[in-house]
Coordinates of N, CA and C in Angstrom, one line a residue:
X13 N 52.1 -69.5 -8.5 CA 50.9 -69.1 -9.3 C 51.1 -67.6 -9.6
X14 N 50.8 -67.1 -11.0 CA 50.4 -66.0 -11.0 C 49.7 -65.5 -10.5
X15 N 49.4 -63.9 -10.6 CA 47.9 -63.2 -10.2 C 47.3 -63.2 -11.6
X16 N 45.9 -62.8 -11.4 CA 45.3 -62.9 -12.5 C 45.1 -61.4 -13.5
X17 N 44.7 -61.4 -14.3 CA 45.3 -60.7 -15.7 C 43.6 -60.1 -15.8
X18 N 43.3 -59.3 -16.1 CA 42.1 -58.8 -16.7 C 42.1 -57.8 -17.4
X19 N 41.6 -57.8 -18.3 CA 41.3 -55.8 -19.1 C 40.1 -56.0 -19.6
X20 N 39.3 -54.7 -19.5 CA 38.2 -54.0 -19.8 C 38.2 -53.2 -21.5
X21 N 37.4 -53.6 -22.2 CA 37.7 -52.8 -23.5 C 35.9 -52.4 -23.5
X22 N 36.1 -50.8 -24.2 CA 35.2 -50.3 -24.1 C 34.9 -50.0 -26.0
X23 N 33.8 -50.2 -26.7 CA 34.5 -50.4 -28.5 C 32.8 -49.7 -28.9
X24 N 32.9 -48.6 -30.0 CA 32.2 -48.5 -31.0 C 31.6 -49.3 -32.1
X25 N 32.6 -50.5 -32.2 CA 32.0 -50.5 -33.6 C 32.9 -50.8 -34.8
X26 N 33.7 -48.9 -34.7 CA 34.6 -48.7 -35.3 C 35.8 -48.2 -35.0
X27 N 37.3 -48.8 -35.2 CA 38.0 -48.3 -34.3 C 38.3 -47.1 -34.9
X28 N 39.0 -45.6 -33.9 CA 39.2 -44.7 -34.2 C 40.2 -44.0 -33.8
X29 N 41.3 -43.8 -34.9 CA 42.2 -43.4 -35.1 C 42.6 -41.9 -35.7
X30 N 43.6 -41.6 -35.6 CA 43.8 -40.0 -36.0 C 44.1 -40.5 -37.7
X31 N 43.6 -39.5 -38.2 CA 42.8 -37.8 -37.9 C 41.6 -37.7 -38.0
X32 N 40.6 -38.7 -36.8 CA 39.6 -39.0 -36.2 C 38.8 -37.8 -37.1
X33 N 38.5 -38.8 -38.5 CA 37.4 -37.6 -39.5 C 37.1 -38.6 -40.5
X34 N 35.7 -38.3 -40.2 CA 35.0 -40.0 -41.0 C 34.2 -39.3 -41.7
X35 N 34.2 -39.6 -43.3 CA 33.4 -38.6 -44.3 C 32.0 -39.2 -44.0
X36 N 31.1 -38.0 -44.4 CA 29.7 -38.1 -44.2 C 29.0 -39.6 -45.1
X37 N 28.4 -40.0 -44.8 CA 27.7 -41.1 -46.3 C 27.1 -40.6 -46.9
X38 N 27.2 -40.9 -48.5 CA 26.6 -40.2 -49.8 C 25.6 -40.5 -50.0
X39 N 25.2 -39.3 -49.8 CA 23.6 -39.6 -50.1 C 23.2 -38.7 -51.4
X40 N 22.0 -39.5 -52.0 CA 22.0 -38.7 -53.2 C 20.8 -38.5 -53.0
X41 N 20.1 -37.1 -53.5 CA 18.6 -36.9 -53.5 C 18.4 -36.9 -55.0
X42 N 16.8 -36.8 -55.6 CA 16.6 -36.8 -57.2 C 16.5 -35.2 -56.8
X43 N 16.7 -34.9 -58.2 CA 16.5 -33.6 -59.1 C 15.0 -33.7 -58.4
X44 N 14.7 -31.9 -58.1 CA 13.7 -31.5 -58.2 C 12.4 -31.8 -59.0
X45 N 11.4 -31.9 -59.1 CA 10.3 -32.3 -60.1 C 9.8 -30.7 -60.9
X46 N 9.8 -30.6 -62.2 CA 10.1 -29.4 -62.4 C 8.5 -29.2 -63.5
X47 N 7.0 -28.7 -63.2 CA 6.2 -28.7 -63.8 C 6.1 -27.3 -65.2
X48 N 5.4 -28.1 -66.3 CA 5.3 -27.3 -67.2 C 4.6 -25.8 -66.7
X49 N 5.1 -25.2 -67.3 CA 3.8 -23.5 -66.7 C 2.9 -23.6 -67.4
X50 N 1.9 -23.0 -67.2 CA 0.2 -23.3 -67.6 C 0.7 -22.3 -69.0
X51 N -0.5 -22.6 -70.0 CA -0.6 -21.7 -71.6 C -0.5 -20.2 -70.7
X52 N -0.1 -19.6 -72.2 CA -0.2 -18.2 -71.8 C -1.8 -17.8 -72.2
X53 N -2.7 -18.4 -72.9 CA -3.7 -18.2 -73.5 C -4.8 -19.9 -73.5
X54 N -5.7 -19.7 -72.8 CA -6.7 -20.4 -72.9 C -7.3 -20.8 -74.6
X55 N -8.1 -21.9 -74.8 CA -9.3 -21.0 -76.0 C -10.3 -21.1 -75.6
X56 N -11.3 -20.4 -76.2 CA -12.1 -20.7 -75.8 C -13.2 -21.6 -76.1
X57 N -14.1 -21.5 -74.7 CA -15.1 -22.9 -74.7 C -16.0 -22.9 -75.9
X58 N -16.3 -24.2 -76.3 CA -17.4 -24.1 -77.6 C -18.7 -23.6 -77.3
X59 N -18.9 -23.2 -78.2 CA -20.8 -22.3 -78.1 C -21.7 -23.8 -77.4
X60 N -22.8 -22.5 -76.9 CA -23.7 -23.9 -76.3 C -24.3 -24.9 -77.1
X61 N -24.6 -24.4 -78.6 CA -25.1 -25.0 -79.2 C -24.4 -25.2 -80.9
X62 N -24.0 -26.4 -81.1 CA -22.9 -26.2 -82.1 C -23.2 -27.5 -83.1
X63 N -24.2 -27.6 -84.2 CA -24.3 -28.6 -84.6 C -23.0 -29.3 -85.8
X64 N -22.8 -30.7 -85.3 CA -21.3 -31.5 -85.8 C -22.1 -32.4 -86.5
X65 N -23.2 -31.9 -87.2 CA -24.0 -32.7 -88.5 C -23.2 -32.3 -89.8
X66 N -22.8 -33.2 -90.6 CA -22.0 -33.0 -91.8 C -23.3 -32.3 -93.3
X67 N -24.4 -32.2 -92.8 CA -24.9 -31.8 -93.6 C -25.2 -29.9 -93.4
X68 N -25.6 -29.4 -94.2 CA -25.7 -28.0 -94.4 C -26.8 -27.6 -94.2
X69 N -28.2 -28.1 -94.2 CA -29.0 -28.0 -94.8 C -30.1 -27.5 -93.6
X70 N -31.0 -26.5 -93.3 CA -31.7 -25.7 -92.1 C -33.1 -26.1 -92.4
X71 N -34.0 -26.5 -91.6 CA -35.2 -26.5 -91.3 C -36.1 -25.2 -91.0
X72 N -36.8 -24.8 -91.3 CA -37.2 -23.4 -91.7 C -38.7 -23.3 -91.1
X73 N -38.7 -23.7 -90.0 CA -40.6 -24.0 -89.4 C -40.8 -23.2 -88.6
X74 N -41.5 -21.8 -89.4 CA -42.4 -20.5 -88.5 C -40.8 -20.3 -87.7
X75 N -41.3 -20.1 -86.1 CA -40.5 -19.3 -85.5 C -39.3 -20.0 -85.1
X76 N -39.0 -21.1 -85.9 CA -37.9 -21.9 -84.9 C -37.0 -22.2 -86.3
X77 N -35.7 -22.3 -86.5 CA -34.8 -22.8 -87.1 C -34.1 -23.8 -87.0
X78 N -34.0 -25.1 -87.3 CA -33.2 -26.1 -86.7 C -32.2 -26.8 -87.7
X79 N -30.9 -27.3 -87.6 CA -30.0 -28.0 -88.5 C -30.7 -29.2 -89.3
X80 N -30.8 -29.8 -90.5 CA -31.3 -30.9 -90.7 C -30.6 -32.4 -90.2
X81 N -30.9 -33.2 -89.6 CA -30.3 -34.8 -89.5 C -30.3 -35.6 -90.4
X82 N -31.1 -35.4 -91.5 CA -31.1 -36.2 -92.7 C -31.1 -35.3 -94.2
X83 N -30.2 -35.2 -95.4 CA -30.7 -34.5 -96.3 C -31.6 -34.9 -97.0
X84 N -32.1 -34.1 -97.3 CA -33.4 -34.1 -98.1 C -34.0 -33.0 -99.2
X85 N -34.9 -33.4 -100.1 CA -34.4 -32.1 -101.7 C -35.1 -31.2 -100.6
X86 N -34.9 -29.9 -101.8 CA -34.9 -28.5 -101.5 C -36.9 -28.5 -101.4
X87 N -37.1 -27.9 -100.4 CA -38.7 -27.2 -100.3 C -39.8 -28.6 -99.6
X88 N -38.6 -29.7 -99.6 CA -39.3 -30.9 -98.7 C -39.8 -30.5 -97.3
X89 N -40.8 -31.4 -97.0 CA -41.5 -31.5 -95.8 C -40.4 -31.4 -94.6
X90 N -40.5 -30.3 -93.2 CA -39.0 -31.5 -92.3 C -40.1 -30.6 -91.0
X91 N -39.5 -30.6 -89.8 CA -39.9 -29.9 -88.9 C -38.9 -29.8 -87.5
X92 N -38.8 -29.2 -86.7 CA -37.8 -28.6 -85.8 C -38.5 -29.2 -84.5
X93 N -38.1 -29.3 -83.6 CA -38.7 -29.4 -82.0 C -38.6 -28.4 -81.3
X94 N -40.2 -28.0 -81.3 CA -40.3 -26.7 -80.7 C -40.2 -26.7 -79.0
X95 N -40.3 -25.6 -78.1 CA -39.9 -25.6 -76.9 C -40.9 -26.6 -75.7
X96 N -41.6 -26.9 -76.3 CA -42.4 -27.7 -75.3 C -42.0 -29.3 -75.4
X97 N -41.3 -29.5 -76.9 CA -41.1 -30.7 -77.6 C -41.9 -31.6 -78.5
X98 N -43.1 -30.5 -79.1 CA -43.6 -30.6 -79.5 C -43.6 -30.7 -81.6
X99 N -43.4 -30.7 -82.2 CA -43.2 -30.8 -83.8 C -43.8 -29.8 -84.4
X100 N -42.5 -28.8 -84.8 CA -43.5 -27.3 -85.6 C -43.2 -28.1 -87.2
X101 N -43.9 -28.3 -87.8 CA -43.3 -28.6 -89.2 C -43.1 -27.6 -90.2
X102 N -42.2 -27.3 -90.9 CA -41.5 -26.6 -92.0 C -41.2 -27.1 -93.3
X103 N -39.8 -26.1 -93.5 CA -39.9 -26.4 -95.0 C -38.1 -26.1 -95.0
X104 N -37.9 -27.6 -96.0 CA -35.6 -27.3 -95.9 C -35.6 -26.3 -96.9
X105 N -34.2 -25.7 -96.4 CA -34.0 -25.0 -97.8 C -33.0 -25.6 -98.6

C-alpha cells in the first residue's frame, strides 16, 4: 500500500502571477453638471396698476380717473369705482 497523498490549496479567486499588477477597473464618472449664470440685468417688475384693455379711451368722474371696458362716443355717460366701491359717474373722453 501506499501512504496517503494530500495537499492544501489556499486560492483568491484569481490566480496571481508576476508582474503581480492588476489594472484598476474603468470607471467612468459623467461630466460635471454645468448651470447657466443668472442675467447680468433683471427687468423690471410691471407697475401695480397697468391696464391690458385694447381700448384708449379714460373715464373722467370728479376725482377719480378710470380706463374704459367698453368704447363708447365721446362725452357719453360712463363711471369709475370709487374707493368704497361705490359708482362716481362721469364723462369719456
Amino acid at each position: 500500500a501506499h501512504p496517503a497523498e494530500a495537499r492544501v490549496f489556499f486560492g483568491f479567486g484569481f490566480p496571481v502571477y508576476p508582474p503581480y499588477y492588476y489594472p484598476p477597473p474603468a470607471v467612468y464618472y459623467p461630466p460635471p453638471v454645468v448651470y447657466a449664470p443668472p442675467p447680468a440685468v433683471y427687468p423690471p417688475p410691471p407697475d401695480a396698476y397697468t391696464p391690458t384693455l385694447p381700448h384708449d379711451q379714460t373715464c373722467f368722474a370728479g376725482p377719480y380717473t378710470c380706463p374704459m371696458e367698453h368704447p363708447v362716443p365721446y362725452g357719453a355717460a360712463c363711471y369709475c369705482t370709487g374707493n368704497n366701491g361705490q359708482r362716481v359717474m362721469g364723462r369719456a373722453n
